[in-house]
Short mmCIF file of C-alpha atoms in Angstrom, two decimals:
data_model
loop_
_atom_site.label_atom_id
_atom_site.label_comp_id
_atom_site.label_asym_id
_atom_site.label_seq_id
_atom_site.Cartn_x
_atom_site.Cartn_y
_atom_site.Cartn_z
CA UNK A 251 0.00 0.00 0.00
CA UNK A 252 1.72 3.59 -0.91
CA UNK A 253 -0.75 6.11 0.51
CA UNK A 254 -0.22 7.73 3.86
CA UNK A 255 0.01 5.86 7.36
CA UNK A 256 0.21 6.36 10.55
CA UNK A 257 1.23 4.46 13.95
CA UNK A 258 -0.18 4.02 16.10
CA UNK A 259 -3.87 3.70 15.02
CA UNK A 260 -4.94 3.71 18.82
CA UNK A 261 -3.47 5.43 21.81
CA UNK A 262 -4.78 5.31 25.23
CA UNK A 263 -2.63 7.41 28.18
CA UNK A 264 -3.14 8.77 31.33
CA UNK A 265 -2.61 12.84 31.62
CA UNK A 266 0.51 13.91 32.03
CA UNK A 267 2.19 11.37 29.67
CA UNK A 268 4.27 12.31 26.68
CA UNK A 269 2.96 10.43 23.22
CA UNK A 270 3.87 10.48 20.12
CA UNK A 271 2.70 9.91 16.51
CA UNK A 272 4.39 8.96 13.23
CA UNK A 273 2.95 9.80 9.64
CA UNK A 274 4.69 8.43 6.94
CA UNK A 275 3.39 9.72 3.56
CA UNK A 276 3.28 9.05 -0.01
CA UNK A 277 6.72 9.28 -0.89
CA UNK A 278 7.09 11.09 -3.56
CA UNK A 279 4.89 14.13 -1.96
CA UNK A 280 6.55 17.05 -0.89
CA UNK A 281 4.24 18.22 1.75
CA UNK A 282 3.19 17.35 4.97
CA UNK A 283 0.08 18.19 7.21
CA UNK A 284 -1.37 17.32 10.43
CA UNK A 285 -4.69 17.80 11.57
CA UNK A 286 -6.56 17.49 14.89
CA UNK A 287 -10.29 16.31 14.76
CA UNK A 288 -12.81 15.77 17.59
CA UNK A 289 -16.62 14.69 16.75
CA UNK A 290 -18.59 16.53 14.28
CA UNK A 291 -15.95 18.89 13.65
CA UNK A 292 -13.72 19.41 10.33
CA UNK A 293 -10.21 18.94 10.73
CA UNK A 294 -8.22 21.25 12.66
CA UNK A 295 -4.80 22.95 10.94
CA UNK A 296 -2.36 22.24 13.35
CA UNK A 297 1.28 22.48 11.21
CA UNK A 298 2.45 21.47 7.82
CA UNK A 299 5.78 21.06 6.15
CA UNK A 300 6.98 21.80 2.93
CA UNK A 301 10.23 18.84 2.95
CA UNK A 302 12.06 19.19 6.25
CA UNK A 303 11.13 22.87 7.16
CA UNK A 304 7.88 23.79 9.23
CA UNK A 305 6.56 26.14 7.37
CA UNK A 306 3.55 27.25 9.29
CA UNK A 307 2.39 26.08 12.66
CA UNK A 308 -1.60 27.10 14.29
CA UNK A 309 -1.70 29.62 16.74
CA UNK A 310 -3.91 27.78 18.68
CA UNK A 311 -1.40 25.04 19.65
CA UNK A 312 0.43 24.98 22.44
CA UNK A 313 3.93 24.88 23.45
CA UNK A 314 3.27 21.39 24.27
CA UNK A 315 3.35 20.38 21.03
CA UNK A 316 5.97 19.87 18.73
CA UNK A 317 6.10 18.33 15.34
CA UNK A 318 9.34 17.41 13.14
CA UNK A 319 9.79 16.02 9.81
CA UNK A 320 13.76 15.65 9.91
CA UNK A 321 14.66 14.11 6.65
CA UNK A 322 11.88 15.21 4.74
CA UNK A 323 10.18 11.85 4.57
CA UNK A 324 8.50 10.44 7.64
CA UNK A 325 7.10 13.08 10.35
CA UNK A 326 6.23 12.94 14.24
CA UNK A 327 4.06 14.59 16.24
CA UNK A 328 4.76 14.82 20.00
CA UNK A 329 2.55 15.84 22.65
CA UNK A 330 3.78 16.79 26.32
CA UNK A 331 2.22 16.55 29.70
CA UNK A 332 -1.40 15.28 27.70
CA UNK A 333 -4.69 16.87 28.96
CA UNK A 334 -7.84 15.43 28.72
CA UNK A 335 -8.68 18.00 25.78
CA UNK A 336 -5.95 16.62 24.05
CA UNK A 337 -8.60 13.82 23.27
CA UNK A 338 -8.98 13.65 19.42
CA UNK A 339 -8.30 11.94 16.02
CA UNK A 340 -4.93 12.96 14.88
CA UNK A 341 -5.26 12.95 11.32
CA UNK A 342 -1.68 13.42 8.95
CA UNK A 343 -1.93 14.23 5.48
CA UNK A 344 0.52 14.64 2.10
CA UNK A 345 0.66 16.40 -0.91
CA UNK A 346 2.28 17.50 -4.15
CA UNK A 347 1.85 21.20 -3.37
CA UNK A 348 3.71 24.12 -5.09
CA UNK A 349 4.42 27.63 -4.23
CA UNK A 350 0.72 28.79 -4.84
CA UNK A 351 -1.23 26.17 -3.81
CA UNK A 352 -1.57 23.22 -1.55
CA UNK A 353 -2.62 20.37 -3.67
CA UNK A 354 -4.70 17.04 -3.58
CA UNK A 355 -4.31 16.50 0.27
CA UNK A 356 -3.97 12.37 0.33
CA UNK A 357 -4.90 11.71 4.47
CA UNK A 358 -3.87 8.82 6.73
CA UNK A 359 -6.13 6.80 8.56
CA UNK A 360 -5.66 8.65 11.76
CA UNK A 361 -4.40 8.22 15.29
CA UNK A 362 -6.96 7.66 17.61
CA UNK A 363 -5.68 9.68 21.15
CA UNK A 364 -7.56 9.27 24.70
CA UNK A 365 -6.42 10.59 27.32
CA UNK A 366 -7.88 9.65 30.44
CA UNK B 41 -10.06 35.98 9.33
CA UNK B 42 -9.87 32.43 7.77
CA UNK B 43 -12.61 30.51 8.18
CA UNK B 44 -15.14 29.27 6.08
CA UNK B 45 -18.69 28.68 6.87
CA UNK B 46 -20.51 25.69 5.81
CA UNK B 47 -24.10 25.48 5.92
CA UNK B 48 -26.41 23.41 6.84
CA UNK B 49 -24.53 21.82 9.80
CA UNK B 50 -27.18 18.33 8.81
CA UNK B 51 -29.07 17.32 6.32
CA UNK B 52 -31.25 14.06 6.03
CA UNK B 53 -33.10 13.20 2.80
CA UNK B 54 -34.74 10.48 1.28
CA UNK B 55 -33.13 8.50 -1.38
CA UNK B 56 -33.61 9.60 -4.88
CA UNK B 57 -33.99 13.70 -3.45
CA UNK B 58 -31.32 16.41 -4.27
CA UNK B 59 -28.82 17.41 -1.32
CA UNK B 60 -27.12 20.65 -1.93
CA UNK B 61 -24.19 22.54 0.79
CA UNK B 62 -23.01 25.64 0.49
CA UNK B 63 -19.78 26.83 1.70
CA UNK B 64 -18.85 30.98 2.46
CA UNK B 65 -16.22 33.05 3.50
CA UNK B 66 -16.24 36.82 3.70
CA UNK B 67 -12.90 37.31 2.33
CA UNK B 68 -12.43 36.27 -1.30
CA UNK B 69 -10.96 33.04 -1.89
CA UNK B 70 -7.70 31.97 -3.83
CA UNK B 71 -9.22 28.37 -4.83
CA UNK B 72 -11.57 26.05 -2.68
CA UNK B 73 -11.16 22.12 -2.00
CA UNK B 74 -13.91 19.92 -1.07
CA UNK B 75 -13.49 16.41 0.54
CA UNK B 76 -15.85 14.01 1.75
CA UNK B 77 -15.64 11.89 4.77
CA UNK B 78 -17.22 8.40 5.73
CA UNK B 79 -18.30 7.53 8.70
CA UNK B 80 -15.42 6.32 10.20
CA UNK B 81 -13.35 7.31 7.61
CA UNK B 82 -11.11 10.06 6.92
CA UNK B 83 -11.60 12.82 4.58
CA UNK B 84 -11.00 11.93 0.53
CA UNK B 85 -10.59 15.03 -1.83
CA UNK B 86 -13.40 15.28 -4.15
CA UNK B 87 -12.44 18.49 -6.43
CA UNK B 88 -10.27 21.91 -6.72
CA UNK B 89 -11.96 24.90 -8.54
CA UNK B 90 -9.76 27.91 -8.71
CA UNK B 91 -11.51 29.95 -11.65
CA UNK B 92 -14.45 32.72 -10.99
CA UNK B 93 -17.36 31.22 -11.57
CA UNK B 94 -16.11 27.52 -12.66
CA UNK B 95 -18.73 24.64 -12.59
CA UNK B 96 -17.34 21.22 -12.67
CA UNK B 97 -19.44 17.57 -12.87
CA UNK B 98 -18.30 14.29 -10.90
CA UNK B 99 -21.43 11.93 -12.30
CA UNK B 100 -23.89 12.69 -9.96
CA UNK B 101 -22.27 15.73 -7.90
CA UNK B 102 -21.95 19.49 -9.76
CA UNK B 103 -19.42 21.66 -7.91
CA UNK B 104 -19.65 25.67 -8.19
CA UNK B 105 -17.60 28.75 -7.33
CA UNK B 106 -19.01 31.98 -6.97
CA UNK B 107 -18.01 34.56 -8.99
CA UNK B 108 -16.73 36.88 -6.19
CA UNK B 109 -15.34 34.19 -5.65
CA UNK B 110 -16.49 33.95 -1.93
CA UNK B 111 -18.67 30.98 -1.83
CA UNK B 112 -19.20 27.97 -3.46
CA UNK B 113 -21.49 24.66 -3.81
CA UNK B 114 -21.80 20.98 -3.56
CA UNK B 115 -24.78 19.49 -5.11
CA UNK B 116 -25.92 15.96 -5.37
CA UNK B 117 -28.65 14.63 -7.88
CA UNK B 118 -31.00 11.76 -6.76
CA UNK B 119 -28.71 11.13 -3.68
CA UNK B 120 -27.79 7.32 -2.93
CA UNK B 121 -27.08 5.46 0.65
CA UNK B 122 -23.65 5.67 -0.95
CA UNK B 123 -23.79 9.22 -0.41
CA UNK B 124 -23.67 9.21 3.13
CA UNK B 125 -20.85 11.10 5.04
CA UNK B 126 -19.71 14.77 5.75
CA UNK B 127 -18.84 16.90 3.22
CA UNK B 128 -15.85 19.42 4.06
CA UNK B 129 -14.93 22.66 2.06
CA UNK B 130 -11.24 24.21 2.75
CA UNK B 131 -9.93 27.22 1.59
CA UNK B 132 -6.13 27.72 0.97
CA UNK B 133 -4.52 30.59 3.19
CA UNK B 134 -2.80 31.89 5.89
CA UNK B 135 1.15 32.80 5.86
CA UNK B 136 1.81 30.32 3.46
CA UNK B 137 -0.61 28.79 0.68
CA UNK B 138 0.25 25.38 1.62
CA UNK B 139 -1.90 26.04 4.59
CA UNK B 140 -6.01 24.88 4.19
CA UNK B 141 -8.57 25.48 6.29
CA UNK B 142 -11.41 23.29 6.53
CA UNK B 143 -15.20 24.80 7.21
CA UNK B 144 -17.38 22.34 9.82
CA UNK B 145 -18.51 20.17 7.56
CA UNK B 146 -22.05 18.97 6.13
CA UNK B 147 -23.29 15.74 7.74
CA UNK B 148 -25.46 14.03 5.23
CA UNK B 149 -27.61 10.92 5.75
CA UNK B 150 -29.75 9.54 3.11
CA UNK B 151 -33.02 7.12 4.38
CA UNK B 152 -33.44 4.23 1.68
#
């Protein structure tokens, strides 16, 4: 299978523990996204990458979360001292985007995070 | 600022009737993205339409954008069960233009 995945599909912690996620997209694709999702909501922008650099990252999120992508291929996303908000579907994307748009946005299956 | 609105937040319909979702920003739009989600499923892109007031066909589904350029449409004929799902718009923007935004979403469910 070549599209995007991500590991683990399920995560279950108690708050206060550090977890983290891995995306690894379609190789060939350039960019890199994550999203946050809770129920009956539309993804939420939380970074992206364009290869290894972080090119934008939501002001929203907090300093306890931290993404990196250092090779340009695979990416993780870390989270720090979880909360119980932290509670969502962590959903990574990839694309072929270019300097003026974003492009066909190919997602993962998601990483399921509780935190109880 | 960003965001787009979609509207309505639900619709149910009988198979066989038309479903349409409209999606709106108040800032004029560089190009708008729609994706549709499964239950249980993650979003899939359906389209791109960049152009002022570009209509584009998938089979049963006819795609608009406005021609301000501010709002466009999803519209399904004679929906099927196979229709089910939320339907997502997302607008390019921010710092960057790699950055989308996705509106709320339509949830649609179809009765057979």
């Amino acid at each position: 299978d070549t599209g995007v995945s991500q590991d683990p599909r399920h995560k279950i912690t108690k708050r206060g523990q550090n977890v983290t996620f891995r995306c690894d997209p379609i190789s060939e694709h350039n960019r890199l996204y994550w999203y946050r999702q809770t129920l009956g909501q539309g993804p939420e922008f939380l970074t992206y990458f364009q290869n290894e650099a972080q090119l934008e990252k939501s002001r929203l999120l907090s300093d306890r979360f931290s993404a990196e992508r250092p090779k340009g291929s695979f990416s993780t996303l870390e989270i720090q001292r979880t909360e119980q908000g932290d509670s969502a579907m962590y959903l990574c994307a990839s694309s072929l985007g270019s300097r003026v748009e974003a492009g066909e946005l190919f997602f993962g299956e998601g990483s399921r995070l509780t935190v109880l | 600022g960003q965001q787009v609105m979609q509207i309505p937040q639900y619709q149910h319909v009988q198979e066989g009737e038309d479903f349409t979702t409209y999606c709106n920003s108040s800032t004029t739009l560089s190009n708008i993205q729609w994706y549709k989600q499964r239950p249980g499923g993650h979003p899939v892109f359906l389209i791109q339409l960049v152009k002022s007031g570009e209509v584009k066909k998938q089979k049963r589904l006819t795609f608009q954008f406005g021609e301000a350029k501010k709002n466009s449409s999803l519209h399904i004929t004679a929906t099927q069960t196979t229709d089910v799902g939320t339907y997502f718009c997302a607008r390019a923007g921010g710092t960057s233009y790699g950055k989308l935004t996705f509106g709320q979403g339509t949830i649609l469910t179809v009765h057979p």
